[in-house]
Amino acid sequence: MTATQPKTAKLVVEGLCKRYGATTALEPSSLSVAEGEFLTLLGPSGSGKTTLLQLICGLVEASEGRVVIDGRDQSATPVHQRDIGLVFQHYALFPHLTVAENIAFPLKMRGCASAEVASRVAATLDMVHLGHLAGRFPRELSGGQQQRVALARCFVYQPSIILMDEPLGALDKKLREHMQIEIKRLHRESGATIVYVTHDQEEALAMSDRICLMNHAKIEQLGTPRDIYERPRTAFAADFIGISNIFRGRWDGNGTIETVHGRFALPSGARCQSQDAALVIRPENLHLGAQDGNVVNGCVREVVYAGSETRVIAALDDGSPLVLRLGPDDVVPGIDERIVAGWARDKAVLVA
Amino acid sequence: MSAVTLSSAPARPARLRLSALWLAVPGLVFLAVFFVYPVAQLLGLSIVDPESGAFSAGAYQRIAATDVYLRVLGITFRIAGWTALWSLLIGYPLAYWIARLPNMFRGRMLLFVMVPFWTSYLVKTFAWMIVLGRNGIINSLATGSGIVDEPLPLLHNQFGVMVGMVHAMVPLAVMTMLPVMAGIDRRLVQAAQTLGAAPARAFWLVYFKLSLPGVAAAGLLVFISSLGFFIVPAFLGGRQETMLAQLIITQVQELLNWSFAGALSAMMLVAALVSCLIYDRLFGLSTIAGGSAQVSTGRIRDLGLALLSAVATLSGHLARLAQTLLGKRVCAGLLPGFCWLVIAFLVLPTLLVIPLAFTSSQFLEFPPPGYGLSWFQTYFSSPLWIQATIRSFAVAFVTALAATAIGGFAALALANSRTRWGGLIFALFLAPMIVPRIVVAVGLFYLFARLGLIATDLGLVIGHTVLAIPFTLVTIAAVLKTYDQRLDQAAATLGANRLRTLTGVTIPLVKGGLVAAFLFAFITSFDELTIAIFVSGGVKTTLPKQMWDDMILQLNPTLAAVSVVVFIVVTTMLLIAERFRSPS
Ligand SMILES: Nc1ncnc2c1ncn2[C@@H]1O[C@H](COP(=O)(O)OP(=O)(O)OP(=O)(O)O)[C@@H](O)[C@H]1O
Ligand SMILES: [Mg+2]
């Protein structure tokens, strides 16, 4: 954790919290984002991602806590004076303005001279490859084009912090992958600090310096993609990112955990807050045959061939599923064949 | 088998669409005979000599001969223009405030606009006579507390007319603007703010600009409705505020000069049509029905944006000034405070009539010296009032049935057809709302005189149905819009024929809309006066006509009792209609 602690904190969120009457949209949360970092808020629908962004840019007033940018408390700074750009969940382009006018809007608000406005709008339009559509209205654009206008409108005035709320949510897979690369390029070129929201875990893993995993209005875990994938701290984290085999059970406070499938050895030094815990094993760490005494029995239900790997889905004795990922050299069992699977004790993770 | 189904499937929707338009035919015929024809004939009459039947511009020459009529026309335009302006100025903040309320409050707040909207003009005008009169509530309070020695001249002048007109029109303005405002994505203003626009600028450059089509539509509707007004100027205005509709009534009722009345009506119709035309040029008429505004291009657009930008900068300074002078808290309370004042203005005068209905005095003094039910007894024991009440109920009931059927079928036809005629047909069905009522009434008067329908209940029903059709069509069309057309297609694929689909699927699902439409039509007929003035004759009067006659003769507490009855009937119907319209 100390390794990823930012050197210069661009944006600090301290105990920020938002309640709407009886519902809590965001429990008190703290995080800090380094200059130039790409941080992703990842979580299921309703987990408070949009709320956190709205609090950061001041669109809604916090119930508690504060936002600090460049060491200055922003509580008294109105939205339009914060040095923040926000790309909205569904773009929020101005329908009565053309593409060029949409992009010129923030520059005009800052009182730029019209010659400068024109040249910067043109440059930004080129950057997102939309020069030929400058005179169109938003409703005359495709989803991907609208998306790029929204990005351009945000990048054109070079805010030092850019917040993006599921900017690629409405796009198809291919376009989304293309736009991911575009956004990374814009990030690199502008050097801006970016807080990015998505509920797509692959997108989060591919793009982020760090991921802030959210659930039930709380920050569940904060760390690098590798951190979260290899060392999830909760069953939710393990389940939400990547595919996991999770065995719930009782931790004996020492080196083993008792589950319905048997007693398993834990990696040395594994610790957990409570006795009620779970063991997480990634599919690629499961192998056919016993290993370190950790064994489960099952019956193969499905075999999915995916080129470089083969995924085997088996049913354990109590009916719960077990996923294995076999390499190209492994022997693939047939359907309805009974198998024995095991894992090296150091490859399992104990989570709450 | 499957091949047959496949090949016949694409042909089916085409036939459905083609034949759906037939459902609008009864309504089209009805409106052609009882709306388009009489109005057109009226225009024709104005250029025909009443004696010889030959072409003659005599009526228009008479209009031009003295400056009396042109002056009245000028007054009419002036009052209608000011009314539109004030209604927008007062109505815009209220509509803005209501549109931004959380959903659960919005419906309740809207009632404060809906109730005054549907309250009879006669009742509202009567209320203002009591409030503003020489011995009225304001004056007795002011002289009683010694603020002034002399009663203030609040009635029978420009002030009285403007108060009455604006009070009558603000609800219409708000209800026209509200759908446009509710459709504006709130995040656009937020987006403008994150992009560096101060709140005041964000409002003008984004929200206000996007709400303009609604503002223009409201202005147009208020202006046109005001053009044909006569109740308010007749009772609250003086000689200087005589409006065109009053002249028309005098020409027909007292002087029996039909062709001259025709010429005056034609003048009014032309004024209304020209306003529509100008509006169409600027915004496109479809915005009234909720369509998207056409985007103006070139110079005008640049000019508009520049103008908005200037207003935005100015109001930005003002807002900052206000914030430093008044503080943030007070500023945040300004809008709700203003809106509650407007709501009080809309609702209170009518409510003040209620205690007067229970007065024990012979006069309409405020506060009443004592309370009793004697005026309700007078009302319920008067055969004249009771017959008028019964007639009003009966006529309203039949009208509501007819208008709901016609409007419902038309809405169904329009929802199922995608032809380019759809827009035109829709406009025709809405036209009775846009053509001033007095023009329709005079036109029907001629037609009915020849058909022997004057002083008949049938005549009243026909006239009221013409006026109620727009309301039923809009209400049912709104329900059908949210209704998933694929359910019909699903029923069809499951083997239901057209009739079975209609009775088994469509009607049960849009029942709420039908009931609401029925009740709106009922209310429209129940407090309709204009047509009743011309078409109901002698002793066969309706409740509003009887009120009008009484109000002309002499104000008395019976009127207050009647007003309370009308108010209660209308408000009850309205509340039921609203309940049915929103199923939640
Ligand atoms: N204005 C509001 N009033 C009441 N509750 C709200 C409001 N805004 C958000 N909430 C609640 O706060 C919670 C978090 O909402 P938020 O919009 O932050 O979720 P999200 O993580 O962005 O979800 P999604 O992925 O669907 O966009 C939700 O349960 C939501 O219902
Ligand atoms: Mg969200």
XYZ file of C-alpha atoms in Angstrom, chain A residues 7-342:
336
model
C 3.925 11.576 -4.004
C 2.113 14.819 -4.791
C -1.601 14.586 -4.130
C -3.565 16.459 -6.778
C -6.979 15.630 -5.428
C -7.789 14.564 -1.893
C -11.199 13.435 -0.712
C -11.594 13.470 3.066
C -14.500 11.705 4.737
C -16.856 12.726 1.954
C -20.418 11.583 2.512
C -23.817 12.161 0.927
C -27.255 11.325 2.264
C -30.584 11.831 0.560
C -33.089 11.649 3.385
C -32.940 8.093 4.652
C -30.830 6.693 1.801
C -27.087 7.034 1.882
C -25.660 7.546 -1.587
C -22.084 7.603 -0.296
C -20.776 6.542 3.100
C -17.916 8.658 4.479
C -15.053 7.944 2.067
C -11.486 9.110 1.715
C -9.038 8.780 -1.126
C -6.199 10.660 -2.698
C -5.256 10.908 -6.366
C -1.755 11.761 -7.536
C -0.883 14.325 -10.167
C -1.335 12.769 -13.616
C -2.781 9.542 -12.247
C -5.536 7.562 -13.923
C -7.864 6.355 -11.170
C -10.928 4.278 -11.941
C -14.032 4.045 -9.789
C -15.398 0.592 -10.395
C -18.577 -0.834 -8.959
C -22.040 -2.175 -9.677
C -24.988 0.063 -10.472
C -26.089 2.225 -7.560
C -22.804 1.902 -5.676
C -22.277 5.664 -5.469
C -19.821 6.283 -8.309
C -21.744 9.147 -9.892
C -22.421 10.611 -6.473
C -18.725 10.696 -5.682
C -17.960 12.479 -8.959
C -20.750 14.990 -8.381
C -19.378 15.708 -4.934
C -15.865 16.196 -6.269
C -16.924 18.769 -8.830
C -19.412 20.414 -6.486
C -22.659 19.687 -8.323
C -24.167 18.350 -5.128
C -23.355 19.558 -1.670
C -21.655 17.087 0.664
C -23.410 16.038 3.855
C -19.984 15.702 5.467
C -16.351 15.847 4.531
C -14.420 17.966 2.073
C -12.607 18.011 -1.248
C -9.077 19.361 -1.486
C -7.442 20.212 -4.805
C -3.780 21.240 -4.923
C -3.896 21.586 -1.158
C -6.796 24.048 -1.222
C -10.163 23.243 0.352
C -12.867 23.521 -2.319
C -15.893 23.712 -0.021
C -16.500 27.388 -0.760
C -15.599 27.233 -4.458
C -18.636 27.135 -6.768
C -18.755 24.565 -9.540
C -17.807 26.903 -12.342
C -14.650 28.100 -10.641
C -13.197 24.671 -9.913
C -10.466 23.565 -12.282
C -12.324 20.367 -13.111
C -13.806 18.917 -16.273
C -16.677 16.441 -16.184
C -17.735 14.116 -18.980
C -21.327 13.166 -18.191
C -22.762 9.672 -18.137
C -24.884 10.382 -21.233
C -22.722 13.185 -22.628
C -25.090 16.123 -21.865
C -24.199 17.934 -25.091
C -26.099 21.182 -25.626
C -28.768 20.307 -28.202
C -29.161 23.895 -29.372
C -25.494 24.388 -30.179
C -23.448 22.922 -33.019
C -20.475 20.648 -32.384
C -18.061 23.557 -32.731
C -20.185 25.776 -30.481
C -20.412 23.045 -27.875
C -16.655 22.785 -27.816
C -16.229 26.566 -27.819
C -18.576 26.959 -24.836
C -16.032 26.527 -22.015
C -13.547 28.806 -23.784
C -16.149 31.548 -24.179
C -17.065 31.192 -20.519
C -13.440 31.906 -19.734
C -13.469 34.987 -21.904
C -11.020 33.769 -24.541
C -10.553 36.016 -27.576
C -12.563 34.757 -30.533
C -9.462 34.094 -32.666
C -8.042 31.892 -29.940
C -11.375 30.152 -29.490
C -11.503 29.326 -33.192
C -7.989 27.935 -33.355
C -8.299 25.856 -30.193
C -11.667 24.462 -31.220
C -10.212 23.494 -34.596
C -7.194 21.872 -32.983
C -9.336 19.909 -30.536
C -11.719 18.808 -33.261
C -8.745 17.445 -35.190
C -7.507 15.677 -32.105
C -10.765 13.695 -31.858
C -11.021 13.355 -35.662
C -14.254 15.337 -35.945
C -13.109 18.302 -38.043
C -15.603 17.492 -40.795
C -18.603 17.555 -38.429
C -18.053 20.957 -36.813
C -21.309 22.436 -38.109
C -23.601 19.572 -37.142
C -25.977 19.494 -34.200
C -25.533 16.770 -31.570
C -28.671 14.890 -32.609
C -27.191 14.519 -36.088
C -24.266 12.491 -34.741
C -23.827 8.822 -33.964
C -23.259 7.700 -30.393
C -19.512 7.370 -30.846
C -19.267 10.788 -32.449
C -21.274 12.385 -29.637
C -18.910 10.704 -27.248
C -15.917 12.257 -28.905
C -17.557 15.699 -28.865
C -18.112 15.293 -25.127
C -14.447 14.413 -24.683
C -13.339 17.315 -26.856
C -15.544 19.762 -24.936
C -13.777 18.656 -21.800
C -10.193 18.533 -23.056
C -10.374 21.826 -24.972
C -9.947 24.020 -21.894
C -7.286 21.779 -20.376
C -8.625 21.342 -16.862
C -6.020 19.768 -14.625
C -8.545 17.230 -13.304
C -10.949 15.378 -15.570
C -13.807 13.286 -14.254
C -15.454 10.833 -16.635
C -18.724 9.134 -15.778
C -19.061 5.914 -17.772
C -18.115 7.728 -20.954
C -18.138 4.548 -23.019
C -21.193 2.931 -21.479
C -23.427 3.392 -24.521
C -20.962 2.235 -27.156
C -20.570 -1.173 -28.750
C -17.609 -3.344 -27.842
C -15.422 -2.550 -30.815
C -15.936 1.187 -30.602
C -15.399 0.997 -26.869
C -12.018 -0.622 -27.263
C -11.043 1.987 -29.825
C -12.168 4.818 -27.541
C -10.284 3.320 -24.585
C -7.097 3.722 -26.557
C -8.098 7.269 -27.548
C -8.734 8.234 -23.960
C -5.423 6.787 -22.833
C -3.726 8.765 -25.590
C -5.483 11.987 -24.543
C -4.490 11.256 -20.967
C -0.860 10.823 -21.929
C -0.776 13.920 -24.108
C -2.554 16.222 -21.674
C -0.968 14.918 -18.486
C -4.288 15.541 -16.744
C -5.347 13.765 -13.577
C -8.254 11.532 -14.467
C -10.949 9.954 -12.332
C -12.806 7.519 -14.520
C -16.041 5.683 -13.739
C -17.039 2.345 -15.182
C -18.776 -0.809 -14.158
C -16.884 -2.829 -16.715
C -14.048 -4.621 -14.912
C -12.037 -5.360 -18.041
C -12.060 -1.686 -18.943
C -10.922 -0.833 -15.432
C -8.082 -3.377 -15.497
C -6.898 -2.256 -18.916
C -6.872 1.485 -18.374
C -6.152 2.334 -14.767
C -3.112 3.166 -12.724
C -5.239 2.372 -9.697
C -8.734 1.055 -9.183
C -11.117 2.171 -6.459
C -13.636 -0.611 -6.056
C -17.011 0.530 -4.731
C -19.998 -1.362 -3.378
C -23.035 -0.381 -1.328
C -22.009 3.288 -1.186
C -18.596 2.384 0.252
C -15.041 2.082 -1.003
C -14.426 -1.650 -0.928
C -10.775 -1.724 -1.938
C -8.265 0.677 -3.445
C -5.145 -0.447 -5.255
C -3.391 -1.193 -8.527
C -5.192 -3.564 -10.904
C -2.655 -6.272 -10.072
C -3.142 -5.672 -6.356
C -6.855 -6.091 -6.548
C -6.744 -9.064 -8.883
C -4.115 -10.991 -6.974
C -4.934 -9.872 -3.455
C -8.641 -9.142 -3.188
C -9.592 -8.279 0.360
C -13.245 -9.283 0.210
C -15.275 -11.939 -1.518
C -17.055 -9.129 -3.362
C -13.768 -7.836 -4.747
C -12.705 -11.323 -5.792
C -16.019 -11.977 -7.440
C -16.366 -8.603 -9.168
C -12.927 -8.578 -10.754
C -12.079 -11.589 -12.833
C -13.523 -15.045 -12.282
C -13.088 -16.671 -8.871
C -13.856 -19.874 -7.083
C -14.989 -18.862 -3.637
C -15.381 -21.266 -0.725
C -17.053 -19.699 2.297
C -16.190 -21.163 5.692
C -14.750 -20.719 9.202
C -11.172 -19.673 9.634
C -9.602 -21.365 12.624
C -7.446 -18.304 13.403
C -4.400 -20.175 12.258
C -3.409 -21.967 9.051
C -6.628 -23.652 7.879
C -10.202 -22.921 6.900
C -13.135 -25.282 7.391
C -15.624 -25.341 4.487
C -18.411 -27.648 3.355
C -15.965 -29.089 0.818
C -13.370 -29.895 3.432
C -10.545 -28.349 5.435
C -8.013 -26.425 3.351
C -4.532 -25.170 4.111
C -4.018 -21.415 3.882
C -0.983 -19.569 2.527
C 1.461 -18.900 5.315
C 0.705 -15.736 7.252
C -2.845 -15.337 5.912
C -4.943 -13.175 8.209
C -8.546 -12.046 8.259
C -10.651 -9.652 10.410
C -13.274 -12.249 11.277
C -13.622 -16.000 11.656
C -16.369 -15.925 9.055
C -14.147 -15.901 5.967
C -13.766 -17.261 2.468
C -11.064 -18.790 0.347
C -10.548 -17.472 -3.181
C -8.815 -19.444 -5.922
C -8.509 -18.049 -9.440
C -9.339 -20.577 -12.233
C -5.807 -20.488 -13.649
C -4.434 -21.615 -10.277
C -6.616 -24.711 -10.163
C -5.094 -27.875 -11.571
C -6.295 -31.420 -12.085
C -5.072 -33.649 -9.256
C -4.332 -33.007 -5.617
C -1.779 -30.425 -4.535
C -0.585 -29.470 -1.004
C -3.471 -31.562 0.332
C -6.088 -29.151 -1.025
C -8.609 -31.245 -2.963
C -12.148 -30.872 -4.200
C -14.189 -33.414 -6.160
C -16.600 -32.586 -8.925
C -18.261 -33.660 -12.085
C -17.573 -31.877 -15.403
C -20.630 -30.049 -16.738
C -19.237 -27.928 -19.549
C -16.031 -27.531 -21.517
C -15.468 -24.233 -23.304
C -12.640 -24.071 -25.788
C -11.272 -20.535 -26.115
C -8.142 -20.869 -28.231
C -5.174 -20.340 -25.939
C -7.004 -21.887 -23.016
C -9.816 -24.253 -22.219
C -12.304 -23.454 -19.503
C -13.795 -26.363 -17.610
C -16.914 -25.830 -15.540
C -17.621 -28.562 -13.032
C -20.260 -29.077 -10.373
C -18.983 -29.780 -6.869
C -20.717 -32.383 -4.745
C -23.115 -29.804 -3.267
C -23.916 -28.506 -6.762
C -21.926 -25.253 -6.579
C -19.835 -24.473 -9.665
C -16.083 -24.756 -9.992
C -14.147 -23.105 -12.828
C -10.745 -24.298 -14.026
C -8.602 -22.836 -16.752
C -6.437 -25.412 -18.518
C -3.404 -24.605 -20.628
C -2.907 -25.940 -24.183
C -0.829 -28.866 -22.924
C -3.253 -30.092 -20.279
C -5.438 -33.144 -20.811
C -9.032 -31.971 -21.141
C -11.584 -34.136 -19.310
C -14.842 -35.127 -21.003
C -18.328 -34.064 -20.005
C -19.784 -35.951 -17.004
C -16.319 -37.212 -16.136
C -15.510 -37.044 -12.421
C -12.457 -34.954 -11.638
C -10.236 -34.105 -8.721
C -8.872 -30.577 -8.582
C -6.276 -29.003 -6.299
